[in-house]
Amino acid sequence: MSETSALRPAGAADGRTVLLRGGTVHTPADPFATAMVVERGSVAWVGSEGAADGFADGVDEVVNLAGALVTPTFTDAHVHTAATGLALTGLDLSTAPTLGDALERIRAHARARPGDRVLLGTGWDAARWPEQRPPSRAELDAATGGRPLYLSRVDVHSAVVTSALLDLVADAAALPGVREDAPLIGEAHHAVRHVAHAAVTPGQREDAHRAALARAASLGIGALHECGGPDISGREDFTALLDLAAARPGPRVFGYWAEAVTGPEDAAAVRQLGALGAAGDLFADGSLGSHTACLHEPYADAPHAGRGYLDAEAVAVHVAACTRAGIQAGFHAIGDAAVSAVVEGVRAAAERVGLARIRAARHRVEHAEMLSPETIAAFAELGLTASVQPAFDAAWGGEEGMYAQRLGAERARGLNPFAALLRAGVPLAFGSDSPVTPLDPWGTVRAAAFHRTPEHRVSVRAAFTAHTRGGWRAVGRDDAGVLVPGAPADYAVWRTGDLVVQAPDERVARWSTDPRSGTPGLPDLAPGSDLPVAERTVVAGQTIFERPNE
């Protein structure tokens, strides 16, 4: 047996056996567990400190947790990895306080990147700026010195661009979605995005992938669901990411490819890319921020109701074909009309292939923000997983937020009803949609537990489960995302304060904190409190991140 170590790298993927002890292990197997044994990349045992004495002489290494918390790693169920990495390494305007500041950042970025064929940026949100408008094309032309620039809005469903970039797109002026000195939407946006991303070199792409995966690991994220597609990042980006993740230690990457499937050949092409399914951002509509989400009633601040990209029959064909092929289907659907079209289509597919097969396939709906009691019930009936982003509510919810501006306060209060989904038995998987909102797992759990609309709040424990085990269940795995014997040894070690039980109903909270309830505690995530800090992240028993001594 090696000497006892205090949080230095520990790897058990090579067959070595490691005992972690002297902390708190978050596990349903024992609410008072303080120790865990990892062997050959899996959890072998969890239990009490006294019982750990029996293992100490038979393991290769003993790790002294020194009171730290051990949890399963988080799974971020909706990520755009290359775009996340490009924001981390390049031009990110999410923190720009004004339009003027944004333009100055663009000028500085252009000066710093003289060799880039196309300048790339993201994260702007005019609703947060005092000017209340995006940069004009003339302002962007001046800021870049006339170079091609693609600058996506924070929701990545519209973009402002320079004249030089539009000149690179064939017949750009004739494409639907080109508006006079306004952000590009729809087909025009997809066309310019394709041209912009095609200019990213393989080296830039790999740097972006590595940066995003490293950031995820540093935050205790052990798995990502990459949501790629032909209108998002392209096949080369998608396969390069999967190859990189398979070749080096880091977070696991599960890929979804957003392309319509009509028969076996299409399904085989999806499989050949290495994707788990034809799901993720297969767009049924756009976003609320860009006025492109498809609504039953018009926007409060625009004279239209958005636009749907898929009708119920297209949804039915796709879901039935995927189900027959044994792969997951899924859609991006935000507006209530888009969600209704998806539900109607999945129900029609169930009539064609059978409800049991539809439910067994665990098809997904991404975002699913505008739900009614009827569509929530349909999700439960059809076995649909709701892959949702609580940080959206933290960013844009509330009486004065962007949702209220777009929809009016009454409709906005109905968005992201996590509690109702859980009560109905709908499986939840939490994610960030990074770079739309940042990789921030504990912040995501906090956003769900302290939703801006109180009736939509869920307990910290339920939110934590949706962000750990929920992501694994969404890819068809019920044996992971939890620290029990036989599960993958994907865990994070956290520096945190007192462990508590937080629930929306104080009566539940009081009972849950009683030792007789056997409810394991989690960090205090009340607004204003410090979030836990990852000391180490381990995947399959192998350390993929360790915080330097500070």
Coordinates of C-alpha atoms in Angstrom, one line a residue:
M1 CA 0.0 0.0 0.0
S2 CA 1.2 3.5 -0.8
E3 CA 1.5 6.3 1.7
T4 CA -1.6 8.3 2.6
S5 CA -2.1 11.3 0.3
A6 CA -4.1 14.5 0.8
L7 CA -5.9 15.0 -2.5
R8 CA -3.1 14.3 -4.9
P9 CA -3.8 12.6 -8.2
A10 CA -5.4 9.2 -7.8
G11 CA -6.1 6.9 -10.7
A12 CA -7.8 3.5 -10.6
A13 CA -8.4 2.9 -14.3
D14 CA -5.2 0.9 -14.4
G15 CA -6.4 -1.7 -11.9
R16 CA -5.2 0.0 -8.8
T17 CA -7.5 0.2 -5.8
V18 CA -8.0 3.5 -4.0
L19 CA -9.7 4.2 -0.7
L20 CA -11.1 7.7 -0.1
R21 CA -12.0 8.4 3.5
G22 CA -12.5 11.2 6.0
G23 CA -15.0 13.2 4.1
T24 CA -18.7 13.0 3.1
V25 CA -19.7 10.8 0.2
H26 CA -23.0 11.7 -1.4
T27 CA -24.7 8.4 -2.2
P28 CA -28.1 6.8 -1.8
A29 CA -26.4 3.6 -0.5
D30 CA -25.6 5.2 2.9
P31 CA -26.8 8.7 3.9
F32 CA -23.9 8.9 6.4
A33 CA -21.1 7.6 4.2
T34 CA -17.7 9.0 4.7
A35 CA -15.6 6.7 2.6
M36 CA -15.5 5.0 -0.8
V37 CA -13.4 2.4 -2.6
V38 CA -12.6 2.7 -6.3
E39 CA -11.3 -0.3 -8.2
R40 CA -10.7 -0.7 -12.0
G41 CA -12.6 2.4 -12.8
S42 CA -15.7 1.6 -10.9
V43 CA -17.1 2.2 -7.4
A44 CA -16.5 -0.9 -5.4
W45 CA -17.8 0.1 -1.9
V46 CA -19.2 3.1 0.0
G47 CA -19.7 3.2 3.7
S48 CA -18.7 4.5 7.1
E49 CA -15.4 5.5 8.5
G50 CA -15.3 2.5 10.9
A51 CA -15.9 0.0 8.1
A52 CA -13.2 1.8 6.0
D53 CA -10.6 0.5 8.5
G54 CA -11.1 -2.9 7.1
F55 CA -10.1 -1.8 3.6
A56 CA -7.1 0.3 4.5
D57 CA -4.4 -2.4 4.5
G58 CA -5.6 -4.0 1.2
V59 CA -5.7 -1.0 -1.2
D60 CA -2.9 0.6 -3.3
E61 CA -3.6 4.1 -2.1
V62 CA -5.5 5.9 0.7
V63 CA -6.7 9.4 0.0
N64 CA -7.5 11.6 3.0
L65 CA -10.4 13.8 2.0
A66 CA -9.9 16.1 5.0
G67 CA -13.6 16.7 5.3
A68 CA -14.3 17.3 1.6
L69 CA -17.5 16.4 -0.1
V70 CA -17.5 13.7 -2.8
T71 CA -20.3 13.6 -5.3
P72 CA -20.9 12.1 -8.7
T73 CA -19.7 14.3 -11.5
F74 CA -22.1 16.5 -13.3
T75 CA -23.4 15.8 -16.8
D76 CA -24.1 18.9 -18.9
A77 CA -26.9 17.6 -21.2
H78 CA -26.7 20.3 -23.8
V79 CA -23.4 21.9 -25.0
H80 CA -21.9 23.3 -28.1
T81 CA -18.2 22.5 -27.4
A82 CA -16.4 24.3 -30.2
A83 CA -18.5 27.5 -29.8
T84 CA -17.8 27.3 -26.0
G85 CA -14.1 27.0 -26.6
L86 CA -14.1 29.8 -29.2
A87 CA -15.8 32.0 -26.6
L88 CA -13.3 31.0 -24.0
T89 CA -10.3 31.7 -26.3
G90 CA -11.7 34.6 -28.3
L91 CA -14.3 37.3 -28.5
D92 CA -17.1 36.9 -25.8
L93 CA -19.3 39.9 -25.4
S94 CA -21.5 38.4 -22.6
T95 CA -20.0 40.8 -20.1
A96 CA -19.9 43.9 -22.2
P97 CA -21.9 46.5 -20.3
T98 CA -22.7 48.8 -23.2
L99 CA -22.8 48.9 -27.0
G100 CA -19.8 51.2 -27.0
D101 CA -17.8 48.8 -24.9
A102 CA -18.7 46.0 -27.2
L103 CA -17.5 47.9 -30.2
E104 CA -14.2 48.6 -28.5
R105 CA -13.8 44.9 -27.7
I106 CA -14.4 44.1 -31.3
R107 CA -11.7 46.6 -32.4
A108 CA -9.2 45.1 -29.9
H109 CA -10.1 41.6 -31.1
A110 CA -9.6 42.5 -34.7
R111 CA -6.2 44.1 -34.0
A112 CA -5.1 41.0 -32.0
R113 CA -6.1 38.5 -34.7
P114 CA -4.7 39.9 -38.0
G115 CA -4.4 36.4 -39.6
D116 CA -8.0 35.2 -39.0
R117 CA -9.9 34.8 -42.3
V118 CA -13.2 35.5 -40.4
L119 CA -13.5 37.1 -37.0
L120 CA -15.8 35.2 -34.7
G121 CA -17.6 36.4 -31.6
T122 CA -20.7 35.7 -29.5
G123 CA -22.6 36.7 -26.4
W124 CA -24.1 40.1 -27.2
D125 CA -27.5 40.9 -25.8
A126 CA -28.9 44.4 -26.7
A127 CA -31.6 44.1 -24.1
R128 CA -28.9 44.5 -21.4
W129 CA -27.3 47.6 -22.9
P130 CA -28.5 51.1 -22.2
E131 CA -28.6 51.7 -26.0
Q132 CA -31.2 48.9 -26.4
R133 CA -30.0 48.1 -29.9
P134 CA -27.4 45.8 -31.5
P135 CA -24.4 47.2 -33.4
S136 CA -25.2 48.4 -36.9
R137 CA -23.5 46.9 -39.9
A138 CA -21.7 50.3 -40.5
E139 CA -20.4 50.3 -36.9
L140 CA -19.1 46.7 -37.3
D141 CA -17.5 47.5 -40.7
A142 CA -15.7 50.4 -39.0
A143 CA -14.7 48.4 -35.9
T144 CA -13.2 45.6 -38.0
G145 CA -11.6 47.7 -40.7
G146 CA -13.8 46.1 -43.3
R147 CA -12.9 42.5 -42.4
P148 CA -15.4 39.6 -42.3
L149 CA -17.0 39.3 -38.8
Y150 CA -19.7 36.9 -37.5
L151 CA -21.1 38.0 -34.2
S152 CA -23.9 35.8 -32.8
R153 CA -26.5 36.9 -30.3
V154 CA -26.3 35.3 -26.9
D155 CA -29.0 32.7 -27.9
V156 CA -27.1 31.9 -31.2
H157 CA -30.4 32.2 -33.1
S158 CA -29.5 35.5 -34.8
A159 CA -26.4 37.4 -35.6
V160 CA -25.0 40.7 -36.8
V161 CA -22.3 40.6 -39.4
T162 CA -20.1 42.8 -41.5
S163 CA -20.6 43.6 -45.1
A164 CA -17.4 41.7 -46.0
L165 CA -18.9 38.5 -44.5
L166 CA -22.2 38.9 -46.4
D167 CA -20.2 39.3 -49.6
L168 CA -18.8 35.7 -49.0
V169 CA -22.4 34.3 -49.1
A170 CA -23.9 33.5 -52.5
D171 CA -27.1 35.5 -53.1
A172 CA -27.1 36.6 -49.5
A173 CA -29.5 39.5 -50.2
A174 CA -32.2 37.1 -51.5
L175 CA -32.1 34.7 -48.5
P176 CA -35.1 34.7 -46.1
G177 CA -34.0 36.3 -42.8
V178 CA -32.0 39.2 -44.2
R179 CA -33.5 42.5 -42.8
E180 CA -32.4 46.1 -43.3
D181 CA -29.6 46.7 -40.9
A182 CA -31.1 44.2 -38.3
P183 CA -29.8 40.9 -37.0
L184 CA -29.9 38.0 -39.5
I185 CA -32.3 35.2 -38.7
G186 CA -33.5 32.0 -40.3
E187 CA -32.0 30.8 -43.5
A188 CA -29.8 33.8 -43.9
H189 CA -28.3 33.3 -40.4
H190 CA -27.6 29.6 -41.1
A191 CA -25.9 30.5 -44.4
V192 CA -23.5 33.1 -42.9
R193 CA -22.8 30.9 -39.9
H194 CA -21.8 28.1 -42.2
V195 CA -19.4 30.3 -44.1
A196 CA -18.0 31.7 -40.8
H197 CA -17.4 28.3 -39.2
A198 CA -15.9 26.9 -42.4
A199 CA -13.1 29.5 -41.9
V200 CA -12.1 28.0 -38.6
T201 CA -8.8 26.0 -39.1
P202 CA -8.3 22.5 -37.6
G203 CA -5.8 24.0 -35.2
Q204 CA -8.3 26.6 -34.0
R205 CA -11.0 24.0 -33.6
E206 CA -8.8 21.6 -31.6
D207 CA -7.7 24.5 -29.3
A208 CA -11.4 25.4 -28.8
H209 CA -12.3 21.8 -28.0
R210 CA -9.5 21.4 -25.5
A211 CA -10.3 24.7 -23.8
A212 CA -14.0 23.8 -23.4
L213 CA -13.2 20.3 -22.1
A214 CA -10.6 21.6 -19.7
R215 CA -13.1 24.2 -18.3
A216 CA -15.8 21.5 -17.9
A217 CA -13.4 19.3 -16.0
S218 CA -12.4 22.2 -13.7
L219 CA -16.0 22.6 -12.8
G220 CA -16.6 19.0 -11.8
I221 CA -18.3 18.1 -15.1
G222 CA -17.6 14.5 -16.1
A223 CA -19.8 14.2 -19.2
L224 CA -21.1 16.5 -21.9
H225 CA -23.9 16.0 -24.5
E226 CA -22.6 17.6 -27.6
C227 CA -25.5 19.0 -29.7
G228 CA -24.1 19.2 -33.2
G229 CA -25.6 19.3 -36.7
P230 CA -25.2 20.6 -40.2
D231 CA -26.7 24.0 -39.2
I232 CA -24.6 24.3 -36.1
S233 CA -21.0 23.2 -36.5
G234 CA -20.6 20.7 -39.3
R235 CA -19.5 17.1 -39.5
E236 CA -15.8 17.7 -39.3
D237 CA -16.2 19.6 -36.0
F238 CA -18.5 16.9 -34.6
T239 CA -16.3 13.9 -35.4
A240 CA -13.1 15.7 -34.4
L241 CA -14.5 16.3 -31.0
L242 CA -15.6 12.7 -30.5
D243 CA -12.2 11.5 -31.6
L244 CA -10.4 13.9 -29.2
A245 CA -12.6 12.9 -26.3
A246 CA -11.9 9.2 -27.0
A247 CA -8.2 9.6 -27.4
R248 CA -7.3 11.5 -24.2
P249 CA -8.4 11.7 -20.5
G250 CA -11.2 14.2 -20.0
P251 CA -14.9 14.5 -19.7
R252 CA -16.9 11.9 -21.6
V253 CA -18.6 13.3 -24.7
F254 CA -21.9 11.9 -25.9
G255 CA -22.8 13.2 -29.4
Y256 CA -26.2 14.1 -30.9
W257 CA -26.5 15.0 -34.5
A258 CA -29.4 17.2 -35.5
E259 CA -30.4 16.0 -39.0
A260 CA -33.8 14.7 -40.1
V261 CA -34.1 10.9 -40.5
T262 CA -36.6 9.5 -43.0
G263 CA -35.4 5.9 -43.3
P264 CA -32.6 3.3 -42.5
E265 CA -30.0 5.0 -44.7
D266 CA -30.3 8.3 -42.9
A267 CA -30.1 6.5 -39.5
A268 CA -27.0 4.6 -40.6
A269 CA -25.3 7.9 -41.5
V270 CA -26.1 9.3 -38.1
R271 CA -24.6 6.2 -36.5
Q272 CA -21.5 6.4 -38.8
L273 CA -20.8 9.8 -37.3
G274 CA -20.6 8.3 -33.9
A275 CA -23.8 10.0 -32.7
L276 CA -26.2 8.4 -30.2
G277 CA -29.2 9.8 -32.1
A278 CA -30.6 12.3 -34.5
A279 CA -31.5 14.7 -31.8
G280 CA -30.3 17.8 -30.0
D281 CA -30.8 21.0 -31.9
L282 CA -33.0 19.7 -34.7
F283 CA -34.9 23.0 -34.8
A284 CA -38.7 23.0 -34.5
D285 CA -38.4 26.7 -33.9
G286 CA -35.9 29.4 -32.8
S287 CA -35.5 31.4 -29.6
L288 CA -37.5 34.0 -27.7
G289 CA -34.7 36.5 -27.6
S290 CA -34.5 36.6 -31.4
H291 CA -38.3 36.6 -31.8
T292 CA -38.0 33.3 -33.7
A293 CA -39.6 30.9 -31.2
C294 CA -42.9 29.7 -32.6
L295 CA -45.9 30.8 -30.4
H296 CA -49.6 30.2 -30.4
E297 CA -50.2 33.9 -29.8
P298 CA -48.1 36.9 -31.1
Y299 CA -45.2 38.3 -29.1
A300 CA -45.9 41.2 -26.8
D301 CA -43.2 43.3 -28.4
A302 CA -43.5 42.2 -32.1
P303 CA -46.4 41.9 -34.5
H304 CA -46.0 38.2 -35.2
A305 CA -45.8 34.8 -33.5
G306 CA -42.5 33.5 -34.8
R307 CA -42.1 30.7 -37.2
G308 CA -42.1 26.9 -36.9
Y309 CA -39.5 25.0 -38.9
L310 CA -41.1 21.5 -38.6
D311 CA -44.7 20.5 -38.6
A312 CA -46.2 17.5 -36.8
E313 CA -45.9 15.2 -39.9
A314 CA -42.2 15.9 -40.2
V315 CA -41.8 15.2 -36.5
A316 CA -43.7 12.0 -36.9
V317 CA -41.7 10.7 -39.8
H318 CA -38.4 11.5 -38.0
V319 CA -39.4 9.9 -34.7
A320 CA -40.9 6.8 -36.3
A321 CA -37.7 6.3 -38.5
C322 CA -35.4 6.8 -35.5
T323 CA -37.4 4.4 -33.3
R324 CA -37.4 1.7 -36.0
A325 CA -33.6 2.2 -36.3
G326 CA -33.0 2.0 -32.5
I327 CA -31.6 5.5 -32.1
Q328 CA -32.9 8.5 -30.2
A329 CA -34.8 11.3 -31.8
G330 CA -35.1 14.7 -30.4
F331 CA -35.9 18.4 -31.2
H332 CA -35.2 21.9 -30.1
A333 CA -38.6 23.4 -29.2
I334 CA -39.0 26.5 -27.1
G335 CA -42.3 28.2 -28.1
D336 CA -45.7 26.7 -27.1
A337 CA -46.7 26.1 -30.8
A338 CA -43.4 24.4 -31.5
V339 CA -43.8 22.2 -28.4
S340 CA -47.4 21.3 -29.5
A341 CA -46.1 20.3 -33.0
V342 CA -43.5 18.0 -31.4
V343 CA -46.0 16.4 -29.1
E344 CA -48.5 15.9 -31.9
G345 CA -45.9 14.4 -34.1
V346 CA -44.5 12.0 -31.4
R347 CA -48.0 10.9 -30.7
A348 CA -48.6 10.2 -34.4
A349 CA -45.3 8.2 -34.5
A350 CA -46.6 6.2 -31.5
E351 CA -49.6 5.2 -33.6
R352 CA -47.3 4.0 -36.3
V353 CA -44.7 2.0 -34.3
G354 CA -46.4 1.5 -30.9
L355 CA -46.3 3.5 -27.7
A356 CA -44.1 1.0 -25.9
R357 CA -41.3 1.4 -28.5
I358 CA -41.6 5.2 -28.4
R359 CA -41.3 5.2 -24.6
A360 CA -38.4 2.8 -24.6
A361 CA -36.4 5.0 -27.0
R362 CA -36.3 7.9 -24.5
H363 CA -36.6 10.6 -27.2
R364 CA -35.7 14.1 -26.1
V365 CA -37.0 17.6 -26.3
E366 CA -34.4 20.4 -25.8
H367 CA -35.3 23.5 -23.9
A368 CA -39.1 22.9 -23.7
E369 CA -39.7 26.3 -22.1
M370 CA -43.3 27.1 -22.9
L371 CA -45.3 24.2 -21.6
S372 CA -49.0 23.7 -20.8
P373 CA -50.5 21.1 -18.5
E374 CA -51.5 19.2 -21.6
T375 CA -48.1 19.1 -23.1
I376 CA -46.5 18.2 -19.8
A377 CA -48.9 15.3 -19.5
A378 CA -48.0 14.3 -23.1
F379 CA -44.3 14.3 -22.2
A380 CA -45.0 11.9 -19.4
E381 CA -47.3 9.7 -21.6
L382 CA -44.8 9.5 -24.4
G383 CA -41.7 9.0 -22.2
L384 CA -40.0 12.2 -23.5
T385 CA -37.0 13.5 -21.6
A386 CA -37.0 17.3 -21.0
S387 CA -33.5 18.5 -21.5
V388 CA -33.7 21.9 -19.9
Q389 CA -31.5 24.9 -18.9
P390 CA -32.4 26.4 -15.5
A391 CA -29.8 29.2 -16.1
F392 CA -32.2 30.6 -18.8
D393 CA -34.6 31.6 -16.0
A394 CA -31.9 33.1 -13.9
A395 CA -30.7 35.2 -16.9
W396 CA -34.0 36.2 -18.5
G397 CA -36.9 35.4 -16.1
G398 CA -38.6 37.6 -13.6
E399 CA -41.1 40.5 -13.9
E400 CA -38.6 42.8 -15.7
G401 CA -36.6 40.2 -17.7
M402 CA -36.4 39.5 -21.4
Y403 CA -39.1 36.8 -21.2
A404 CA -41.5 39.4 -19.8
Q405 CA -40.6 41.8 -22.5
R406 CA -41.2 39.3 -25.2
L407 CA -44.3 37.6 -23.9
G408 CA -45.8 39.9 -21.2
A409 CA -45.5 39.1 -17.5
E410 CA -48.4 36.6 -17.4
R411 CA -47.1 34.3 -20.1
A412 CA -43.5 34.7 -18.9
R413 CA -44.4 33.4 -15.5
G414 CA -45.3 30.0 -17.0
L415 CA -41.9 29.4 -18.5
N416 CA -39.6 26.5 -17.4
P417 CA -42.1 24.8 -15.0
F418 CA -39.6 22.3 -13.5
A419 CA -41.8 21.4 -10.5
A420 CA -44.7 20.5 -12.7
L421 CA -42.6 18.4 -14.9
L422 CA -41.2 16.4 -11.9
R423 CA -44.7 16.0 -10.4
A424 CA -45.9 14.5 -13.7
G425 CA -43.0 12.1 -13.8
V426 CA -41.2 13.6 -16.8
P427 CA -37.4 12.8 -16.7
L428 CA -35.3 15.9 -16.5
A429 CA -31.7 16.4 -17.7
F430 CA -30.1 19.7 -16.9
G431 CA -27.6 21.5 -19.1
S432 CA -26.3 24.9 -20.0
D433 CA -26.6 25.3 -23.8
S434 CA -23.1 26.7 -23.4
P435 CA -22.0 29.2 -24.7
V436 CA -25.6 30.6 -24.5
T437 CA -25.2 30.4 -20.7
P438 CA -21.9 29.4 -19.2
L439 CA -20.8 26.0 -17.9
D440 CA -21.8 26.4 -14.3
P441 CA -23.2 23.2 -12.7
W442 CA -23.8 24.4 -9.2
G443 CA -25.2 27.6 -10.5
T444 CA -27.6 25.6 -12.6
V445 CA -28.8 23.6 -9.6
R446 CA -29.2 26.9 -7.7
A447 CA -31.2 28.4 -10.6
A448 CA -33.6 25.5 -10.5
A449 CA -34.0 25.5 -6.7
F450 CA -34.5 29.3 -6.6
H451 CA -36.4 29.7 -9.8
R452 CA -37.7 33.3 -10.2
T453 CA -41.2 32.0 -10.2
P454 CA -41.6 30.2 -6.8
E455 CA -44.1 27.6 -8.0
H456 CA -41.6 26.2 -10.5
R457 CA -38.9 25.6 -7.9
V458 CA -37.6 22.1 -7.0
S459 CA -35.5 20.9 -4.2
V460 CA -31.7 21.1 -4.4
R461 CA -31.6 17.3 -4.3
A462 CA -34.0 17.0 -7.2
A463 CA -32.1 19.5 -9.2
F464 CA -28.8 17.9 -8.4
T465 CA -30.1 14.5 -9.5
A466 CA -31.3 16.1 -12.8
H467 CA -27.8 17.4 -13.4
T468 CA -26.0 14.2 -12.6
R469 CA -28.0 11.0 -12.9
G470 CA -30.6 12.7 -15.2
G471 CA -28.0 13.2 -17.9
W472 CA -27.0 9.6 -17.9
R473 CA -30.6 8.4 -18.0
A474 CA -31.0 10.7 -21.0
V475 CA -28.5 8.7 -23.0
G476 CA -30.1 5.4 -21.9
R477 CA -27.9 4.6 -18.9
D478 CA -29.6 3.9 -15.5
D479 CA -26.4 2.5 -13.9
A480 CA -24.4 5.7 -13.7
G481 CA -24.4 9.2 -12.3
V482 CA -24.7 8.0 -8.8
L483 CA -22.0 6.6 -6.4
V484 CA -23.1 3.1 -5.7
P485 CA -21.1 -0.2 -6.0
G486 CA -20.8 -1.2 -9.7
A487 CA -21.3 2.4 -11.0
P488 CA -18.6 4.1 -13.0
A489 CA -16.1 5.9 -10.8
D490 CA -17.0 9.4 -12.1
Y491 CA -16.8 11.7 -9.1
A492 CA -15.7 15.1 -8.0
V493 CA -14.2 16.2 -4.7
W494 CA -15.5 19.6 -3.5
R495 CA -14.4 22.3 -1.1
T496 CA -17.6 23.6 0.4
G497 CA -19.3 24.8 3.5
D498 CA -22.0 23.1 5.6
L499 CA -24.2 20.5 4.0
V500 CA -27.9 21.1 4.3
V501 CA -31.3 20.0 2.8
Q502 CA -33.0 22.7 0.8
A503 CA -36.6 22.3 -0.5
P504 CA -39.3 24.7 -1.7
D505 CA -41.7 23.4 1.0
E506 CA -40.4 24.2 4.4
R507 CA -42.3 21.3 5.9
V508 CA -40.4 18.9 3.6
A509 CA -37.1 20.6 4.4
R510 CA -37.7 20.3 8.2
W511 CA -38.4 16.5 7.9
S512 CA -35.6 15.9 5.5
T513 CA -33.1 17.4 7.9
D514 CA -34.2 15.0 10.6
P515 CA -31.6 12.2 10.9
R516 CA -34.5 9.7 10.7
S517 CA -35.2 10.7 7.1
G518 CA -31.8 9.5 5.9
T519 CA -31.6 12.4 3.4
P520 CA -28.0 13.2 2.5
G521 CA -27.1 16.8 2.6
L522 CA -25.8 19.0 -0.2
P523 CA -24.1 22.4 -0.2
D524 CA -26.0 25.5 0.8
L525 CA -26.9 27.1 -2.5
A526 CA -29.0 30.0 -1.2
P527 CA -28.5 33.2 -3.3
G528 CA -25.5 35.0 -2.2
S529 CA -23.7 32.0 -0.7
D530 CA -20.4 30.8 -2.2
L531 CA -20.7 27.9 -4.6
P532 CA -18.6 24.8 -4.1
V533 CA -15.1 24.7 -5.7
A534 CA -13.9 21.5 -7.4
E535 CA -10.6 20.2 -6.0
R536 CA -10.5 17.1 -8.2
T537 CA -12.5 15.6 -11.0
V538 CA -12.2 11.9 -11.8
V539 CA -13.7 10.0 -14.7
A540 CA -13.6 6.2 -14.8
G541 CA -11.2 6.3 -11.9
Q542 CA -8.7 8.6 -13.7
T543 CA -8.1 12.1 -12.5
I544 CA -8.9 14.6 -15.3
F545 CA -8.5 17.8 -13.2
E546 CA -6.8 18.7 -9.9
R547 CA -6.8 22.2 -8.6
P548 CA -3.3 23.5 -7.9
N549 CA -2.3 24.2 -4.3
E550 CA -3.4 27.7 -3.4

